[in-house]
Each structure stands twice: as C-alpha cells, then as structure tokens.
Short mmCIF file of C-alpha atoms in Angstrom, two decimals:
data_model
loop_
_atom_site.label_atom_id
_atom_site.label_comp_id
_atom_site.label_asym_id
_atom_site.label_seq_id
_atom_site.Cartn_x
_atom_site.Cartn_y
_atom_site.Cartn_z
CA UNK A 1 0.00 0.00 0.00
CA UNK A 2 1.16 3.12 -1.08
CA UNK A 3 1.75 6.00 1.72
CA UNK A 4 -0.51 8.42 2.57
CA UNK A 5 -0.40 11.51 5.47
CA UNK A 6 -2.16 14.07 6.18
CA UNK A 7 -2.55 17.67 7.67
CA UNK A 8 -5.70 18.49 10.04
CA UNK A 9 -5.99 21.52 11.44
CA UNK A 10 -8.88 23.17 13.21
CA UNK A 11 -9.48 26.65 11.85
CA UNK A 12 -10.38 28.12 14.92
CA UNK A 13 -7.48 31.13 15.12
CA UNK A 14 -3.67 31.36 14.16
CA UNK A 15 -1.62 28.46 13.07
CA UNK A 16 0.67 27.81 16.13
CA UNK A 17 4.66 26.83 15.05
CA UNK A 18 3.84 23.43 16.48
CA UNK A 19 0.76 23.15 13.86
CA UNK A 20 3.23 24.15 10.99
CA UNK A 21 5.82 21.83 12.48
CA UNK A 22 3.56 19.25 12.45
CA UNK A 23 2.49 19.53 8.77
CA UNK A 24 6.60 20.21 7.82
CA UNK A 25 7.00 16.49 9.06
CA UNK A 26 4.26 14.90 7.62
CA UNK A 27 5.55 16.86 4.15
CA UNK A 28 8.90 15.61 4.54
CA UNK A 29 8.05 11.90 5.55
CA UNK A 30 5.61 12.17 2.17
CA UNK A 31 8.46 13.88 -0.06
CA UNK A 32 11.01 10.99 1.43
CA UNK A 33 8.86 8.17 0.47
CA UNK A 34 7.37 9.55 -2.79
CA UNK A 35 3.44 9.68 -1.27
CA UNK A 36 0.60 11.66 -0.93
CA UNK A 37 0.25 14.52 1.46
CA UNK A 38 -3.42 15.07 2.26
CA UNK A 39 -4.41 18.15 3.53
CA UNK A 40 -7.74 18.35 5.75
CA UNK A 41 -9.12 21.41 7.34
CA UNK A 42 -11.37 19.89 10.39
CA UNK A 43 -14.01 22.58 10.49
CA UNK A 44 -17.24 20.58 11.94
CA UNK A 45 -17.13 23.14 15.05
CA UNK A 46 -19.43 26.04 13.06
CA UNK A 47 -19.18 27.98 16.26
CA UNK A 48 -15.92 28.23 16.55
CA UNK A 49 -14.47 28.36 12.73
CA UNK A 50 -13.91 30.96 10.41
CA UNK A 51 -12.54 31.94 6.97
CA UNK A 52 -10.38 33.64 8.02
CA UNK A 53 -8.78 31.09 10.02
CA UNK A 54 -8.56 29.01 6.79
CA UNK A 55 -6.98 31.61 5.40
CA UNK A 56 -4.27 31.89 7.64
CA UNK A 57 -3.81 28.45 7.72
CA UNK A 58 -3.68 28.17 3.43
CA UNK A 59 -1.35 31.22 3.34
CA UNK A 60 1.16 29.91 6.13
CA UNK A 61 1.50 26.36 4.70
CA UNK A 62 2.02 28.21 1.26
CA UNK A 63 4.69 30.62 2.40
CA UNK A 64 6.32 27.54 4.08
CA UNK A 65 6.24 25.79 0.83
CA UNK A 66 4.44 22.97 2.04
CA UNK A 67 1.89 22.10 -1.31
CA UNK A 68 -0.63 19.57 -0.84
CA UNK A 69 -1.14 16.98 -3.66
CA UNK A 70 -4.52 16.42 -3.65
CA UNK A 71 -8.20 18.13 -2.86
CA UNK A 72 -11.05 19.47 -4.73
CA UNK A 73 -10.43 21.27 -7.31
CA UNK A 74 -10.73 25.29 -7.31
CA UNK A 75 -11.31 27.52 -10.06
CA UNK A 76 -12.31 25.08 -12.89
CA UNK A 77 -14.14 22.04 -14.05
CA UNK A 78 -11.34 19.27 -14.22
CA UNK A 79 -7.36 18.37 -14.28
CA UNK A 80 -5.05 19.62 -11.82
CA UNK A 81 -3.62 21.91 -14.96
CA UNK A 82 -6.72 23.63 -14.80
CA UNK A 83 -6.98 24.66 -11.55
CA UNK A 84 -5.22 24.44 -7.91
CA UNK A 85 -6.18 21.85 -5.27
CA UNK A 86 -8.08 22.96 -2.20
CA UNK A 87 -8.25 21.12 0.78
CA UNK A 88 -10.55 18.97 2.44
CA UNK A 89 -13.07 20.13 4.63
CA UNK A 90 -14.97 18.15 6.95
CA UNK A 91 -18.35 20.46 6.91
CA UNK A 92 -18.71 19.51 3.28
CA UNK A 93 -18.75 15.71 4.39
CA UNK A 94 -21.61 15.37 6.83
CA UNK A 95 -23.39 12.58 4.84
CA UNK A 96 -20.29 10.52 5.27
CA UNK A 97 -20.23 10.87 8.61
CA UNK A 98 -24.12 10.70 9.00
CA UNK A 99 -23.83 6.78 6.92
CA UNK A 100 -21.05 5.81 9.23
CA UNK A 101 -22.53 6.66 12.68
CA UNK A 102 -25.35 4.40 11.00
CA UNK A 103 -23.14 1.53 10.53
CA UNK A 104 -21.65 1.66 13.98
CA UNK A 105 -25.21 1.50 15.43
CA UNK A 106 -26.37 -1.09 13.10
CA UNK A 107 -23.22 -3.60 14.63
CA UNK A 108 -23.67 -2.35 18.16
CA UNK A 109 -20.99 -0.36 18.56
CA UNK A 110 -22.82 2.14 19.02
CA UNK A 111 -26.19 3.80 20.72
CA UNK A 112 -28.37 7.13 20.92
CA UNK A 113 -28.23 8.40 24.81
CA UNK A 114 -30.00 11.73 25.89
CA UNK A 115 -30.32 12.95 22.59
CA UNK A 116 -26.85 11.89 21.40
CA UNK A 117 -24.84 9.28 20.00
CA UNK A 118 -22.68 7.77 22.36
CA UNK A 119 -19.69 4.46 21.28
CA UNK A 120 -18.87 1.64 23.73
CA UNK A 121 -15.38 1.11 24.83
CA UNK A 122 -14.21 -1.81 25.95
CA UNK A 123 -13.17 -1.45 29.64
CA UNK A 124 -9.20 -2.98 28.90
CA UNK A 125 -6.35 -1.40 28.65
CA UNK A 126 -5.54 -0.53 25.00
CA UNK A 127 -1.83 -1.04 23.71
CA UNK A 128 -1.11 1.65 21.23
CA UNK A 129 2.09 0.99 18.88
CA UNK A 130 3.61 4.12 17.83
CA UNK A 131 6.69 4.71 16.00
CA UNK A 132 8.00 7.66 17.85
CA UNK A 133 7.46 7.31 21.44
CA UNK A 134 6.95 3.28 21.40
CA UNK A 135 4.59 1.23 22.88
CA UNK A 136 2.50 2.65 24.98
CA UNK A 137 0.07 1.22 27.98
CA UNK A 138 -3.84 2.90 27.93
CA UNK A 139 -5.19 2.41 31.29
CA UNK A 140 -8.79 3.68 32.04
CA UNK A 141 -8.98 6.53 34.36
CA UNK A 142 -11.01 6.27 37.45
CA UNK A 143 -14.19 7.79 35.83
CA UNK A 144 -13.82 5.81 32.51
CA UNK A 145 -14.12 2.62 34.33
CA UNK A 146 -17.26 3.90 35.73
CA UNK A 147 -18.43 4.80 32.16
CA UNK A 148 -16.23 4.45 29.57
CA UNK A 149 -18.22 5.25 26.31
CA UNK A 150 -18.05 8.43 24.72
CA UNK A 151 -19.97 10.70 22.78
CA UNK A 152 -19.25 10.86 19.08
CA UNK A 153 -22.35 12.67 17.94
CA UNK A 154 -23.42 15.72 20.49
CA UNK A 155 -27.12 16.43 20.83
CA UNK A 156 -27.54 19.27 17.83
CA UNK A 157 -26.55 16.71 15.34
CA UNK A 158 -22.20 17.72 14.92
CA UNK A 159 -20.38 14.67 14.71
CA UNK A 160 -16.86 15.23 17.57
CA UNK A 161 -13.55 15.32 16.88
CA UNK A 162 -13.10 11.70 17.50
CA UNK A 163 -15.65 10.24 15.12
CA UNK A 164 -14.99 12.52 12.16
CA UNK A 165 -10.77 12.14 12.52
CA UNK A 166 -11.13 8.26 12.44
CA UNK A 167 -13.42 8.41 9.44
CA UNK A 168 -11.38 10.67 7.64
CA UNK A 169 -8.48 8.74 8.35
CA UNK A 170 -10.19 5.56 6.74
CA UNK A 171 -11.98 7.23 3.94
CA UNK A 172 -8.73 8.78 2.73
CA UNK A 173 -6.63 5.73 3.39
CA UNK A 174 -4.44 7.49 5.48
CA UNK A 175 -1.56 5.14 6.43
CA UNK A 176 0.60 7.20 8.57
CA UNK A 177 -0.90 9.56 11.64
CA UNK A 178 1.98 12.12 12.10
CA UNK A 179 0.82 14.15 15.07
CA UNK A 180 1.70 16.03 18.20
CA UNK A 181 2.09 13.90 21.73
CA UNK A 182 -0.63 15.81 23.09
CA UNK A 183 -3.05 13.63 21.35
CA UNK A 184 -1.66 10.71 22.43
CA UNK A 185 -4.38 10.65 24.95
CA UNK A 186 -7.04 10.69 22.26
CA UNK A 187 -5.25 7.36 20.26
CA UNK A 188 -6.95 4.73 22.30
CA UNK A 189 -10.67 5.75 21.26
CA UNK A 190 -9.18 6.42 17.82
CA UNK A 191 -7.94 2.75 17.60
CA UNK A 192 -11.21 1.58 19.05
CA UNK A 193 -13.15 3.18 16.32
CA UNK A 194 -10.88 1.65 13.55
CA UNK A 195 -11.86 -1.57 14.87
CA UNK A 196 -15.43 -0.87 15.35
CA UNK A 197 -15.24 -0.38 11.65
CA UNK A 198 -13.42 -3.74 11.06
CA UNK A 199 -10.23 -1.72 9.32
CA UNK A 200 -6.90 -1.63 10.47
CA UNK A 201 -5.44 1.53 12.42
CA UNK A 202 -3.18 3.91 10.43
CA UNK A 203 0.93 3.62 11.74
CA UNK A 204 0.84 6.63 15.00
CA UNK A 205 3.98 8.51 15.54
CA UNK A 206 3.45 11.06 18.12
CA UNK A 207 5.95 14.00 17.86
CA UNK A 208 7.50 15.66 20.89
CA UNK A 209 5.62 19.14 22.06
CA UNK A 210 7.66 22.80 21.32
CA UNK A 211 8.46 24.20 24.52
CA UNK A 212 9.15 27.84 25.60
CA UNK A 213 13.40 28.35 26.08
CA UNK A 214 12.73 28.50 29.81
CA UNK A 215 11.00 24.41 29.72
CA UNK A 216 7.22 25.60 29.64
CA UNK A 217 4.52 24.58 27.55
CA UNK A 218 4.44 27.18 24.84
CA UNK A 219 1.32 29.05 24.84
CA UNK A 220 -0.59 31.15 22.02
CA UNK A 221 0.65 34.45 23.67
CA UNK A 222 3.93 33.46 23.94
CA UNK A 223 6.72 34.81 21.62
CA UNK A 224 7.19 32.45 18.60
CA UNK A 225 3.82 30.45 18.80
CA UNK A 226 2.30 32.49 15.60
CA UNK A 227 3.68 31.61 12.13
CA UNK A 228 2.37 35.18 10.94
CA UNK A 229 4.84 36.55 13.55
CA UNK A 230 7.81 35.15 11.22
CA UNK A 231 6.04 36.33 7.86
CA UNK A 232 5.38 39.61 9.25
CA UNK A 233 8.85 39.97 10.85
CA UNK A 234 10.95 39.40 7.75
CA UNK A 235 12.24 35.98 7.65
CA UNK A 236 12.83 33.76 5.39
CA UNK A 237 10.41 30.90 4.68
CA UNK A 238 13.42 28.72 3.95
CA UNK A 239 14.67 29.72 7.20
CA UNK A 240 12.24 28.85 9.08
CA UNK A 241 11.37 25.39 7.64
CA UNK A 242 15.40 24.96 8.24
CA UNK A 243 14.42 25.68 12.00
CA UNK A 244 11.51 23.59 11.92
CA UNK A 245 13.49 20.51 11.22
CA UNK A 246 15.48 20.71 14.22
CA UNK A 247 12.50 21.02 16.63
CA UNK A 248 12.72 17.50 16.87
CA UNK A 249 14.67 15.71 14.51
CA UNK A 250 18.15 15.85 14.33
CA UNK A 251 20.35 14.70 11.41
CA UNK A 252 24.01 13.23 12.08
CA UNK A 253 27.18 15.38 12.16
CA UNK A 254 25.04 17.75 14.23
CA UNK A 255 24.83 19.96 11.26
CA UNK A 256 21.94 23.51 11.48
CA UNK A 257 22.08 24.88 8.09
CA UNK A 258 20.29 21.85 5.82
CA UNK A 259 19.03 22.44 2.32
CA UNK A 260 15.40 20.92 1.99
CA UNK A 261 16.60 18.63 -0.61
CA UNK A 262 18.84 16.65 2.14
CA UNK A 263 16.34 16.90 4.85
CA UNK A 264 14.19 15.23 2.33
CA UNK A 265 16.58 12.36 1.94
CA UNK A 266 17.50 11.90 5.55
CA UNK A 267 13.94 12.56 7.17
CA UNK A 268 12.47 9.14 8.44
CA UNK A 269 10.39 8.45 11.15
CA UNK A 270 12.41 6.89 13.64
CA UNK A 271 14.82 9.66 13.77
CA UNK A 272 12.29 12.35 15.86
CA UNK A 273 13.67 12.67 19.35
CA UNK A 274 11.59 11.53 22.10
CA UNK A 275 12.45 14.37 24.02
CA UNK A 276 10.04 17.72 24.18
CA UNK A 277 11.80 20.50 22.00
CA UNK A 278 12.68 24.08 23.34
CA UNK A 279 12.36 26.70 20.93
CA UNK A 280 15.48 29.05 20.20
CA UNK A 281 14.31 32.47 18.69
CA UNK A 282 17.98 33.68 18.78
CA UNK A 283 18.68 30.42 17.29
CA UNK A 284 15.85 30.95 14.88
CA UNK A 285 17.52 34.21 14.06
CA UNK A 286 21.47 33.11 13.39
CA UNK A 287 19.97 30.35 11.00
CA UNK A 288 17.65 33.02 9.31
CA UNK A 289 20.87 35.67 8.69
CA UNK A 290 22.45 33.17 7.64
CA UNK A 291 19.78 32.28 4.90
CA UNK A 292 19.73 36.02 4.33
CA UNK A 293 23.34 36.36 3.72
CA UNK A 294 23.49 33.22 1.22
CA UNK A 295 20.25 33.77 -0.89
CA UNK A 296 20.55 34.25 -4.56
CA UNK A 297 20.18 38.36 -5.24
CA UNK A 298 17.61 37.58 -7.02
CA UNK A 299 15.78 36.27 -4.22
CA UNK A 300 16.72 38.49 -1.97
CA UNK A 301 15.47 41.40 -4.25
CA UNK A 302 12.09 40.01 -3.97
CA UNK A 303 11.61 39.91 -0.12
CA UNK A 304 13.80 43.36 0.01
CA UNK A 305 11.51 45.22 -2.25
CA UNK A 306 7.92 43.46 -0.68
CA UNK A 307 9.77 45.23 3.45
CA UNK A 308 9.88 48.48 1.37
CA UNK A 309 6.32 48.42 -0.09
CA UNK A 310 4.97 47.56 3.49
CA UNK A 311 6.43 51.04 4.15
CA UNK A 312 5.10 52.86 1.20
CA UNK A 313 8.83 53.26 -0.67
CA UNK A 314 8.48 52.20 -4.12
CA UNK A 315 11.25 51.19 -6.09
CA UNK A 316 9.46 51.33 -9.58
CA UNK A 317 11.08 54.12 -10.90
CA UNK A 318 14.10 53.02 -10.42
CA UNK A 319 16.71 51.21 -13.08
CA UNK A 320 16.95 47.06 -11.99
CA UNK A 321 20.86 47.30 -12.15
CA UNK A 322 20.47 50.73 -9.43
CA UNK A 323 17.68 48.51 -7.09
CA UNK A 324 20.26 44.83 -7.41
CA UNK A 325 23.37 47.21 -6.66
CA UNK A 326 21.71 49.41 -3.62
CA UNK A 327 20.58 45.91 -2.23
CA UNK A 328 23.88 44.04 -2.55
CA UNK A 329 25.31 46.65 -0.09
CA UNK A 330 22.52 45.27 2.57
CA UNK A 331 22.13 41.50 1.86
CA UNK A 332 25.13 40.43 4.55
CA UNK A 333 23.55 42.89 6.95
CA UNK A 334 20.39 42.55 7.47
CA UNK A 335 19.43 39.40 9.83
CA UNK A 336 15.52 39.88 9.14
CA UNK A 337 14.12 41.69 6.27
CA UNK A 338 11.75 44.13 8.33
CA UNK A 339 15.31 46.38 8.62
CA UNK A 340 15.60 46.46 4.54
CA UNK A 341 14.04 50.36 5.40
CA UNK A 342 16.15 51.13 7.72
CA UNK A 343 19.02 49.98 5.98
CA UNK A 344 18.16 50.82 2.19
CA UNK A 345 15.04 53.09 2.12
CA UNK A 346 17.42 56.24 1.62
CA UNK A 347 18.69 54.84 -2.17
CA UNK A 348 14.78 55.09 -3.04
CA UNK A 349 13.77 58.53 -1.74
CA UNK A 350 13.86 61.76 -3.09
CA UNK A 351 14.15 63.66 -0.08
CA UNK A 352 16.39 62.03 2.78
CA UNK A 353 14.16 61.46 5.87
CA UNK A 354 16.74 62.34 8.99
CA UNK A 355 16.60 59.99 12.03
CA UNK A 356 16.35 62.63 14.82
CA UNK A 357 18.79 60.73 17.41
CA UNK A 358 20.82 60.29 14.69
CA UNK A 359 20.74 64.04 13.94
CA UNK A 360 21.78 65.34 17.52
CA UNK A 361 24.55 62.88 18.30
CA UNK A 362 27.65 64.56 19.02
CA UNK A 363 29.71 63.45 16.29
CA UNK A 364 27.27 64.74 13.83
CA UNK A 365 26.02 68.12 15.65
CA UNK A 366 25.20 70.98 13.66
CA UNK A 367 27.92 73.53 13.39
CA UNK A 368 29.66 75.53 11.24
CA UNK A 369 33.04 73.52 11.16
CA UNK A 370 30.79 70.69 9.85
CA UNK A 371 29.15 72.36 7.38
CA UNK A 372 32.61 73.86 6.19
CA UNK A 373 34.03 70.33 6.17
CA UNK A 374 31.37 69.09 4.06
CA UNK A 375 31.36 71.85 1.21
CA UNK A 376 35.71 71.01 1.23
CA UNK A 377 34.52 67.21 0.63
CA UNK A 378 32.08 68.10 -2.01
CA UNK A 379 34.30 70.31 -4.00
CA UNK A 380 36.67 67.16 -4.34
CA UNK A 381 34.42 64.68 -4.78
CA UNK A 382 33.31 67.02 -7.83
CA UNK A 383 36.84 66.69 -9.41
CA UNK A 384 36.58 62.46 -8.74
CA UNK A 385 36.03 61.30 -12.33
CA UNK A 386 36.76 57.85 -11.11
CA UNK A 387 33.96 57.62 -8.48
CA UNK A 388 33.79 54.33 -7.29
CA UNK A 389 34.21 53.17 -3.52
CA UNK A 390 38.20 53.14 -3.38
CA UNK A 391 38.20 56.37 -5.09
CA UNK A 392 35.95 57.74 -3.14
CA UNK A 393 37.63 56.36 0.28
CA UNK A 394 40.99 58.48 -1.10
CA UNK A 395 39.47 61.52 -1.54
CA UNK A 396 37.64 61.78 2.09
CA UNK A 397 40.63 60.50 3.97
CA UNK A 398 42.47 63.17 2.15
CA UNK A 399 40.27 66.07 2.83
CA UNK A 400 40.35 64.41 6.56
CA UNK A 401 44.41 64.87 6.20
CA UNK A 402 43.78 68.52 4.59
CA UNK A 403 41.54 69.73 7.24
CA UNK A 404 43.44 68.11 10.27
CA UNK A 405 40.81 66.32 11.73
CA UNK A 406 40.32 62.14 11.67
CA UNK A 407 38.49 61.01 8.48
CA UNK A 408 35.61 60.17 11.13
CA UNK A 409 34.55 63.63 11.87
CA UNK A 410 33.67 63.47 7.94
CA UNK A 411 32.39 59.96 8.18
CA UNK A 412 29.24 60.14 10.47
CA UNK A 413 27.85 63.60 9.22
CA UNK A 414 28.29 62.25 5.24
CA UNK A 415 26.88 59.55 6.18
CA UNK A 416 23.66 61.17 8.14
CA UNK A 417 23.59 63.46 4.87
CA UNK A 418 23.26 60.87 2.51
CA UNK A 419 21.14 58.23 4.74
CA UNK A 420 19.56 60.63 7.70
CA UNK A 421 20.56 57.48 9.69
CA UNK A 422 23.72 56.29 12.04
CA UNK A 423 23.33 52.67 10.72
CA UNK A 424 23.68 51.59 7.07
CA UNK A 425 25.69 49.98 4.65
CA UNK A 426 28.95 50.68 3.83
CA UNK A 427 29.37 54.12 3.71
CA UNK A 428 31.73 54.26 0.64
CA UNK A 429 29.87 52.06 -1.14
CA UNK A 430 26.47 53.51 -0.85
CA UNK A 431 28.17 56.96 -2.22
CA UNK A 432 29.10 54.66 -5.39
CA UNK A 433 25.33 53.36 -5.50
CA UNK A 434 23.43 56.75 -5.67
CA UNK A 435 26.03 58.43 -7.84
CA UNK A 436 27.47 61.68 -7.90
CA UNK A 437 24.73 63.86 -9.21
CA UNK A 438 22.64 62.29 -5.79
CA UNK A 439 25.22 62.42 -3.71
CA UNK A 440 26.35 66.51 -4.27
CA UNK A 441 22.81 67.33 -4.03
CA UNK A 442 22.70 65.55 -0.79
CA UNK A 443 25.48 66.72 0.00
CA UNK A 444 24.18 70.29 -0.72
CA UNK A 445 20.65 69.72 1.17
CA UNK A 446 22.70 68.74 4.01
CA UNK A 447 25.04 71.90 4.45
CA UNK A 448 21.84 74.22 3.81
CA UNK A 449 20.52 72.61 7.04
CA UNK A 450 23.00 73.06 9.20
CA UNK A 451 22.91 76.51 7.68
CA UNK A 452 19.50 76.99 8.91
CA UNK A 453 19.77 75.55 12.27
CA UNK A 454 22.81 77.58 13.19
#
C-alpha cells in the first residue's frame, strides 16, 4: 500500500509553530517516500471556525512551501492543470459521517443516549504501537471505568472530533498519523473506532511538544507560537522550515544549516527525538541571517523590495541594475528583512528622511566647522572622475588629512547626509550606489541645514 499523510488543522485562530511543524513532518516523511500529502481542514465546530482562520492556515502552509497533492479542485471544471487543489473540509462531508454513525449502530458499537450518539469502549487497557514514542500502555482513568463510552455525535446533530478524525483517516486511506504527543491521549478511542469499523489503524507517531526556552509549555501568547509573527517579521520561509526541522529531529554530524533537498533524503520516522523540543528564537535568528546572507540576489530582491512596499517606498522608478546594486550593499547585513528600510530606504527617496537621534549625536552636531568640512569634501568629490568606492575612500581620507581632523569627523555627518541614519551599509559604497549627481545634491541639502539651524 502506497503511503498516505495528512494535515488536520482546526481553523479556529492562528496556526501555532507546532501546527506548521507538524504539517513540515508529515511533508517531509511524504516527499522521502514519494506519497501523498493530504491536507484536511477539520471545520465541523461552526461555532468556533472561520474563513479567516482558513486563510491563515492556506497562506502559512504556502509561504512555508508545504503544497498539498490532492483536494477538490478550485477555479475550474477538471485536471489539476486547470486549476489548484483545495483542501478537504470536513463540513462539506456530513453525509459521510451521517452513513457511518449508521453503521456503527447497526453492529452495536454504538447507541443514541439523551439525545446523542454515544460508542462503547471496551473497559481494557488498550496497547497503542507508535513509531516515535513506542509502545504505549492505555489504562482507564477512574471515571472511565465507571463509564467508559463516549460521545461521538453531540445532541444538535455535529459529529466530535473523535468520530470525524477516524473516518477521515479511513476514507482517505491514510496510512501514517503524524501528530503532536498531546493527542496521544485521544489514540486509544481512535484505535477503538478503527476496529469498530473492522479496518486496520493507520501507523501513529506522536511527535515531541515545542516548549518555551525557559522548559514551559508554549502558549498562544507566547513569543514564537504564531507563524504570521515570522512572515510579518521578515524571515525567510526557507529559514524557518530549516528551524523547523530541528524542533525534533536531528540529522548526524550535528549539522543547522540543511538544504530541503537533504532533509528530504535523511527525514524518516524513527529519527524524531523523544524528548520535548525548546524553541530558540535567537537560534531561529542566526539560521535566518544566515539564509539572508546566502540567498541568490535575485531572491533576496524580492523579499527586500515586498519590506519596502509595506512602508510605502516604491522602487518602480528606479533602473533594476540601481535597485540589485543598492541591495547588494545590505544583503550580509540585514538578519531579518523588516530592517531592509532602515538599511536601504534612503537609495529610493527623493528627499532624505533624517533619524532625529541620529541628527543630535555629538559626532554629527550641527555647526559651522561641519558644514565647512562638508562643502571642502564636495568640492573634491566634484573633481573624482573615477567615483567608485576606493576612489571615493581616497578623496575623504584626504580632505580628513587637509583639514586636520580624523576622516571620522567626515564619516558620520556624510553619512547622516546621505542616509539621515547612524546605521547603514557601507558608507563608501552607498556613495558609489546613488552616484554623484545624488550624492552633491545631498550633499548640498545637508550643508543648507546646518545653515538653517545655526
């Protein structure tokens, strides 16, 4: 039998990180073994569900780049070339579940109680095999020996979690359940069910739970727990699947920085750590800078350019060759692409916007000496027919020498002239990005406001 996994979540708020590691995994163990990855948005909870929850969910596991193979179709009549899979959604598959509770009453596994549908469990303990954790012992609590059935239809008619996962499960020949250990707890009823049913149970391999740094359970207020915090704070999706993979699993040599392709190769069930994981944002943010640093331009021009539009700086009017050379002077800077405006929003405004703790620092204080300094520097970067960042680096440490001063005391202010910031890229090269038409006038703008402050 060929393999099968799948993705359930509830759409009932964000994805958590331990959602989205959970449906990395059950990618990877798919990719590995050349199978199907179902995904299956569990949605029978009208009360608590909303589109906009499936949204989230759709756009994280797209950013992540984790594509689901199969699904009805949206957005056209037939073949996958004609339009993109969605996902499963339990709401639309009430008659299933409607024919199955049917069967399970029909064998007496079942019965209607108080308005509801409740199944009988057997009072043993229930062995559950599982590839992660190993076997583990069910014992009934104290109350379940009591009463041990449960309720897999509620009074109003919705089918529970329980019922509908199993059925899924079957229906979609799911052969491997790649889940978090916190339903563990829920396996024995699940198993029960398959039996009822007279099918075999899919292969369970609960993985360990994401833990806050400090060894608590990480809740959905704590830093981290939000995917949308990582694709609103400028990281890269590669990055973060990289990161995902080590929550977990670890490969041998120890290694941190893995291309997908390998982790594909290497990923196999019995390598996921028993142990709870504890997750590392500073950790998270080394591997990201990393990714940052290493990215084809191209790539990086894309993410670079989307931080910039968030802040209203377009770079549309601007030559490709000016926007890939003004962002090569940022992409081994930057650790998260939320600073690209900080960093490069000056090469893409007309007017330089001045950072006002920048502006009264003492080594770029508005006096006349600076001012003075700074016409000296123009003047002989107006005779520089070379222009480039060695050239450029000649002339100020000369005017520095002519002037008697160190070449910082015309460092900071040039650079606060040409950036309105402390913090940039090199400063030399950033003068041979914007040019020497940009840079006088800059230069210009700059002296006529200390002018006017003095």
């Amino acid at each position: 039998m060929s393999v099968r996994v799948r993705f359930a979540p509830s759409p009932t708020g964000y994805l958590h990180i331990g959602g989205a590691r959970t449906a990395l995994f059950n990618w990877l163990y798919a990719r590995h073994c050349g199978a199907t990855f179902v995904l299956r948005i569990e949605d029978t909870d009208a009360a608590r569900n909303s589109q906009e929850a499936v949204d989230v969910i759709l756009n994280g596991l797209r950013w992540l780049g984790l594509e689901w193979d199969e699904g009805p179709l949206t957005g056209a009549a037939s073949g996958p070339s004609k339009g993109e899979f969605g996902p499963y959604f339990q709401s639309q598959r009430m008659a299933i579940y409607k024919k199955r509770v049917q069967e399970l009453i029909d064998k007496g596994y079942a019965y209607e109680h108080e308005g509801a549908v409740k199944f009988r469990m057997d009072r043993e303990p229930v062995m559950i095999p599982d590839v992660v954790v190993g076997n583990v012992r069910r014992e009934l609590t104290d109350r379940e020996q009591l009463d041990p059935d449960f309720v897999i239809v509620r009074s109003d008619g919705q089918p529970v979690f329980h019922l509908v996962n199993v059925i899924d499960d079957l229906e979609m020949k799911i052969t491997h359940v790649i889940r978090g250990e916190d339903h563990l707890a829920n396996t024995a009823k699940h198993l029960a069910l398959f039996r009822a049913f007279g099918a075999e149970p899919p292969t369970y391999g609960h993985i360990p739970l994401i833990l806050n740094i400090d060894g608590t359970k990480m809740g959905k207020r704590d830093v981290g727990a939000s995917l949308q915090s990582y694709q609103d704070g400028g990281y890269a999706p590669e990055a973060v699947v990289n990161y995902l993979c080590l929550l977990g699993w670890s490969p041998k040599g120890n290694r941190e920085i893995l291309p997908l392709d390998e982790v594909v190769a290497m990923f196999d069930l019995p390598q996921i750590l028993r142990h709870n994981a504890r997750f590392d944002l500073a950790k998270l943010q080394w591997i990201n800078w990393e990714y940052t640093k290493s990215m084809p331009i191209e790539r990086f021009e894309i993410f670079a350019k989307e931080a910039l539009a968030k802040v209203g700086v377009s770079t549309a009017e601007f030559s490709p060759e000016y926007s890939r050379a003004a962002f090569l002077t940022i992409k081994e800077k930057i650790k998260q692409f939320i600073y690209v405006p900080a960093f490069a929003a000056f090469y893409f405004r007309s007017e330089v916007v001045f950072d006002d703790s920048a502006s009264s620092s003492e080594a770029t204080d508005y006096t006349a000496i600076t001012g003075d300094r700074l016409v000296k520097l123009r003047d002989a970067f107006v005779s520089d027919t070379v222009f480039n960042s060695d050239s450029l680096a000649a002339v100020l440490k000369g005017v520095a020498a002519e002037c008697g001063v160190k070449a910082g005391l015309l460092v900071h202010p040039l650079r606060l002239a040409m950036t309105g910031s402390a913090i940039g890229p090199s400063l030399y090269h950033l003068l041979e990005v914007l040019g020497k038409d940009r840079v006088l006038l800059r230069i210009n703008q700059f002296v006529n406001r200390i002018e006017a402050r003095l």
